[in-house]
């Protein structure tokens, strides 16, 4: 059985298209608004949805997503609330859904319970920023039992010996971190991205999606030609921060501007 | 090198940091076996840190309590006033050998930050210290001290504005400038290899105690007591005695307002296993794994986790951990000041309080060694405030 993520990338590739993957923190500013934001994203043509579960100490995030986490926690959003949100989305839509969360949230829930719940509500993959390749096995085995993919990250600092090992064990797609530092919009991405892409492409045929710092159409257009997908996070979270409960239509317009 | 202590430890960090950790581990493996490095560090311990620190017989305290003989390991007499200098010298020398020019670190009470700023000045390294906003306020003197030593101090106001948030921010900063920066972690916490490396640079405390007590008493102690936040002074004094199974190893956690309130930092007493700050260990967290705000009047113990080796020693029953609250720590702070003429750090005062209780319960033929991990000058203002004395008005 193929996972929705794998199917989506294949379908896009066959049509010579790139994946638009968008992020929001669930519960920012509340869970009902999150649902409306997701609907706007889907109706404006995103390919894959990435939902962040809020955490008290999101140490891989820049201030934008960190604050989103605090807002979501202020509205008492729990892991179970995020599962309910996914369930509600899944009842109406079939696009791939990935959860982004810190490993302690999985661990404390009980790894096996967590995976079972993901499978029940229709999650397709997990991105766990503080679970590097070296520590992933304990979680991955139980994820595979329920056909859930663990998406690996690689960074420009990842050296070739480890890069090979990570890529060999990767699945779905590879989340390529565009530059050093935490998440957030950047005016300039200083990494030599075409070198980075080439280095990865010689090692794997898996889809390569670029994230960290992408905030507008112009930036994304410049990437066309090589990357298989792009991940937009902080730019959307900023819109949600600005408009709160009124954010859904604004996010919809922004997604539209990326697709045009 | 084994990355774990039983199930605890590991390397749970973002991918961007992994290669840097591997680089540090390789350098540590290489240099900790290098005779020149070992000799240079021994010289720094002697000439800069003022080691060995004295093992002091607390005769007045012993007489007053009427029980076991009490010895104080005087880490408070080290340069910069605490045990923190041992680890800083070790890691700074390592960073220099690795060719790093920039040092970042976190600090709680400011003891680690001051030690790092001091040695960075000596080694001509750029130094950037992250400190929680609340700690900046309650330890203003240490902030000025670090700046005087040439360090840049960033006040962290995210989250609870305490030590855990300073660690978060130091990690974030490290990912931004990973290529030329060394993160000098101050305790036996965080991802591998820090818990092992910091222990190796702190274990000299216990090694000295063994030689000193053998010389004075002709035998080993019956119990060793130390305060535990992340746990570096405790591991430092425990490590050499872990295989001497008859010696009780006792760690004292900060109970703040009391472990039955919401305001404490007693990780072993009240926490559960989780994964945070790069390590699997015990943490104060809610049912979903959210890290809980913690409280202690002692900024150095105000941390929601504990080093993975302590979690392990607790799980196998080799070390014991007990809570001591703010009121008790202040009582011990005043007691040691009046009884021996030594003002202890409020962190160390937690260990002193438990020792006072323990000594009364043990016979006169028994010996307790307590790690006096730091001096209390930095805490005088706060203790005055705790007692309702307004120093600014006088």
XYZ file of C-alpha atoms in Angstrom, chain B residues 8-372:
365
model
C 18.982 7.931 29.619
C 21.036 10.352 27.519
C 21.258 10.328 23.722
C 21.432 13.116 21.138
C 18.020 14.610 20.435
C 18.929 17.787 18.565
C 18.083 19.444 15.228
C 20.020 18.177 12.241
C 21.901 21.465 11.900
C 23.658 20.754 15.231
C 24.542 17.109 14.705
C 27.819 17.582 12.858
C 28.976 20.081 15.489
C 28.306 17.567 18.268
C 30.212 14.912 16.361
C 33.115 17.325 15.908
C 33.186 18.055 19.659
C 32.989 14.371 20.542
C 35.892 13.540 18.231
C 37.982 16.383 19.636
C 37.168 15.390 23.212
C 38.103 11.740 22.536
C 41.356 12.830 20.998
C 42.454 15.456 23.515
C 41.261 13.824 26.726
C 43.813 11.092 25.972
C 46.494 13.514 24.810
C 49.241 13.901 27.425
C 49.963 17.530 26.493
C 46.287 18.492 26.850
C 46.048 16.689 30.181
C 49.186 18.454 31.446
C 47.994 21.881 30.251
C 44.645 21.405 31.959
C 46.324 20.295 35.208
C 48.397 23.484 35.098
C 45.311 25.624 34.526
C 43.562 23.925 37.460
C 46.555 24.821 39.613
C 47.436 28.318 38.443
C 44.047 29.707 37.374
C 41.408 27.792 39.343
C 43.435 27.606 42.576
C 43.103 23.824 42.845
C 43.169 21.605 44.768
C 40.324 23.078 46.798
C 40.523 22.506 50.561
C 38.646 19.803 52.389
C 37.634 21.712 55.504
C 36.581 20.107 58.803
C 33.497 22.004 59.982
C 34.273 21.570 63.678
C 31.778 24.116 65.020
C 28.937 22.724 62.969
C 29.864 19.159 63.935
C 29.985 20.083 67.631
C 26.706 21.972 67.461
C 24.796 19.195 65.715
C 26.315 16.491 67.899
C 26.402 13.745 65.256
C 28.539 12.747 62.308
C 31.737 14.626 61.470
C 31.131 17.118 58.670
C 33.673 18.074 56.032
C 33.106 20.803 53.462
C 34.682 20.517 50.012
C 35.560 24.175 49.451
C 34.727 24.653 45.752
C 33.599 28.127 46.836
C 37.278 29.085 47.144
C 37.997 28.446 43.471
C 38.649 31.430 41.200
C 35.245 32.948 40.252
C 33.720 31.387 43.354
C 32.296 28.028 42.349
C 32.964 24.597 40.858
C 31.912 25.918 37.435
C 35.480 26.975 36.608
C 36.637 23.318 36.337
C 34.367 22.533 33.408
C 34.954 25.923 31.794
C 38.737 25.468 31.798
C 38.378 21.985 30.310
C 35.989 22.972 27.538
C 37.672 26.302 26.770
C 41.014 24.550 26.307
C 39.260 22.045 24.052
C 37.596 24.824 22.036
C 40.962 26.509 21.607
C 42.535 23.269 20.372
C 39.642 22.941 17.914
C 40.472 26.382 16.556
C 37.218 28.038 17.702
C 37.227 31.773 18.364
C 33.682 32.340 19.572
C 32.095 30.907 22.717
C 28.425 30.923 23.604
C 26.906 29.672 26.838
C 23.798 29.720 29.008
C 23.730 30.699 32.639
C 21.227 30.463 35.482
C 22.543 32.180 38.592
C 25.397 33.601 36.571
C 28.120 31.413 38.068
C 28.702 29.529 34.826
C 28.426 32.738 32.825
C 30.971 34.501 35.032
C 33.373 31.550 34.881
C 33.024 31.395 31.079
C 33.449 35.168 30.650
C 36.519 35.057 32.890
C 38.310 32.314 31.009
C 37.213 33.721 27.642
C 38.956 36.963 28.655
C 42.086 35.013 29.567
C 41.994 32.966 26.349
C 41.081 35.969 24.174
C 37.862 34.396 22.955
C 34.688 36.251 22.011
C 32.020 35.397 24.595
C 28.218 35.611 24.344
C 26.143 34.641 27.393
C 22.400 33.880 27.355
C 20.543 34.462 30.599
C 16.827 34.347 31.410
C 15.193 37.729 31.934
C 14.109 36.839 35.452
C 17.640 35.707 36.338
C 19.095 38.913 34.883
C 16.918 40.764 37.382
C 17.691 38.664 40.434
C 21.427 38.398 39.654
C 22.122 41.898 38.336
C 25.581 41.970 39.896
C 26.683 38.914 37.933
C 25.417 40.486 34.706
C 27.601 43.526 35.303
C 30.488 41.243 36.258
C 30.253 39.374 32.946
C 30.122 42.620 30.997
C 33.125 43.887 32.933
C 34.966 40.780 31.743
C 34.154 41.665 28.140
C 31.249 39.304 27.507
C 28.030 40.172 25.732
C 24.980 39.236 27.814
C 21.650 38.638 26.110
C 18.551 38.690 28.306
C 16.097 35.993 27.178
C 12.449 36.866 27.709
C 10.809 33.958 25.882
C 9.009 31.232 27.823
C 9.539 31.575 31.560
C 12.653 33.767 31.275
C 14.818 31.358 33.295
C 17.598 28.811 32.745
C 15.686 26.477 30.394
C 14.872 29.408 28.114
C 18.507 30.533 28.182
C 19.463 27.024 27.012
C 16.816 27.167 24.230
C 18.180 30.503 23.033
C 21.815 29.359 23.195
C 20.875 26.363 21.019
C 19.110 28.673 18.552
C 22.083 30.997 18.393
C 24.403 28.034 17.876
C 22.423 26.883 14.814
C 22.866 30.375 13.333
C 26.638 30.443 13.725
C 27.484 26.786 13.944
C 30.548 26.959 11.740
C 32.850 28.985 13.997
C 31.179 28.844 17.408
C 31.642 26.545 20.379
C 28.720 26.029 22.770
C 30.178 25.729 26.246
C 27.443 24.003 28.199
C 27.634 24.529 31.952
C 26.217 21.343 33.402
C 25.974 17.586 32.903
C 22.886 18.054 30.740
C 22.118 18.333 27.034
C 22.990 16.003 24.182
C 25.923 13.596 24.173
C 28.863 14.236 24.602
C 28.152 17.066 27.103
C 26.994 14.963 30.072
C 30.109 12.780 29.872
C 32.517 15.564 28.960
C 31.364 17.901 31.745
C 31.569 15.021 34.227
C 35.125 14.254 33.134
C 36.133 17.893 33.748
C 34.328 17.950 37.129
C 35.358 14.561 38.492
C 38.510 16.111 39.947
C 36.347 17.250 42.904
C 35.722 13.657 44.023
C 39.244 12.524 43.219
C 40.642 15.222 45.486
C 38.158 14.356 48.237
C 39.294 10.723 48.170
C 42.949 11.646 48.625
C 42.222 14.353 51.216
C 39.902 12.317 53.453
C 42.239 9.314 53.296
C 45.008 11.582 54.483
C 43.016 13.260 57.269
C 40.837 10.389 58.504
C 42.570 7.354 57.068
C 39.296 6.179 55.579
C 36.504 7.073 53.158
C 33.342 8.985 54.173
C 29.965 7.356 54.887
C 27.907 9.853 52.915
C 28.481 12.515 50.263
C 25.931 15.305 49.817
C 25.605 17.827 46.969
C 22.904 20.063 45.528
C 21.474 19.195 42.105
C 20.100 21.485 39.403
C 21.471 20.045 36.179
C 23.825 18.223 38.503
C 27.443 19.046 37.629
C 28.850 19.658 41.115
C 27.074 16.521 42.342
C 28.390 14.313 39.536
C 31.803 15.885 40.066
C 31.965 14.809 43.686
C 30.018 11.504 43.238
C 31.808 10.048 40.249
C 34.948 8.747 41.905
C 32.840 7.003 44.582
C 30.147 5.338 42.452
C 31.853 1.936 42.786
C 32.303 2.327 46.559
C 28.839 0.950 47.160
C 28.862 1.495 50.929
C 29.099 5.258 50.554
C 25.717 6.963 50.320
C 25.540 9.464 47.446
C 22.860 12.063 48.131
C 21.634 14.738 45.709
C 19.499 17.620 46.971
C 16.888 19.169 44.692
C 15.272 22.579 45.020
C 11.759 22.299 46.435
C 11.003 26.037 46.134
C 7.763 26.656 48.034
C 7.439 22.884 48.637
C 7.010 19.811 46.420
C 3.293 19.711 47.130
C 2.850 23.165 45.585
C 3.208 24.135 41.903
C 6.319 26.115 42.697
C 9.375 23.869 42.855
C 12.149 22.362 40.730
C 12.323 18.856 42.230
C 12.798 16.812 39.050
C 13.567 13.385 40.504
C 10.961 13.675 43.267
C 8.123 14.836 41.036
C 9.174 14.447 37.395
C 8.767 11.732 34.769
C 10.873 10.398 31.901
C 10.909 12.531 28.786
C 13.114 13.923 26.022
C 14.167 17.572 26.077
C 17.284 19.706 25.581
C 18.888 16.901 23.625
C 18.615 14.205 26.282
C 16.311 11.516 27.554
C 16.047 12.096 31.303
C 13.608 13.084 34.038
C 11.623 16.291 33.523
C 8.844 18.250 35.155
C 6.169 18.114 32.463
C 2.434 17.842 32.015
C 0.490 14.786 30.784
C 1.119 15.775 27.138
C 4.864 16.377 27.534
C 4.772 20.160 27.753
C 7.668 21.322 29.955
C 6.359 22.913 33.150
C 7.443 26.236 34.625
C 9.647 25.624 37.657
C 10.521 27.709 40.672
C 13.303 28.004 43.203
C 14.750 31.129 44.807
C 18.062 29.657 43.673
C 18.543 30.556 40.015
C 21.183 27.819 39.701
C 18.735 25.037 40.600
C 15.744 26.511 38.761
C 15.716 23.949 35.923
C 12.925 21.522 34.883
C 15.295 18.646 34.080
C 18.328 16.848 35.462
C 21.448 15.331 33.922
C 20.833 11.861 32.427
C 23.485 10.233 34.610
C 21.597 11.349 37.734
C 18.357 9.932 36.293
C 20.262 6.697 35.785
C 21.913 6.622 39.236
C 18.483 7.246 40.748
C 16.812 4.526 38.647
C 19.308 1.861 39.744
C 19.173 3.022 43.346
C 22.842 4.012 43.518
C 22.201 7.643 44.437
C 19.378 9.138 46.517
C 17.664 12.450 45.839
C 15.705 14.548 48.321
C 13.992 17.942 48.164
C 14.887 20.972 50.316
C 12.729 24.094 50.092
C 13.520 27.837 50.009
C 12.856 28.393 53.705
C 15.134 25.517 54.713
C 17.869 26.679 52.344
C 17.753 30.191 53.824
C 17.948 28.673 57.315
C 21.097 26.747 56.316
C 22.494 29.857 54.586
C 22.301 31.753 57.882
C 23.397 28.775 59.955
C 26.654 28.172 58.081
C 27.386 31.904 58.040
C 27.098 32.161 61.825
C 28.476 28.748 62.712
C 31.579 28.547 60.520
C 31.912 32.065 59.187
C 31.288 30.814 55.658
C 28.519 32.306 53.504
C 27.465 29.549 51.085
C 25.814 29.946 47.686
C 22.056 29.546 48.105
C 22.364 26.475 45.839
C 24.914 24.854 48.179
C 22.807 25.872 51.185
C 20.242 23.277 50.043
C 22.898 20.574 50.533
C 23.981 22.102 53.849
C 20.408 21.937 55.173
C 20.090 18.250 54.404
C 23.525 17.615 55.929
C 22.379 19.293 59.164
C 19.494 16.826 59.359
C 21.573 13.835 58.343
C 24.436 14.556 60.752
C 22.037 14.532 63.728
C 20.752 11.105 62.675
C 24.214 9.590 62.231
C 26.645 8.532 64.953
C 29.724 10.483 65.935
C 31.890 7.809 64.316
C 30.428 8.615 60.892
C 31.741 11.077 58.303
C 29.781 13.239 55.855
C 31.410 15.210 53.038
C 29.282 17.981 51.562
C 30.132 19.827 48.393
C 30.186 23.540 49.129
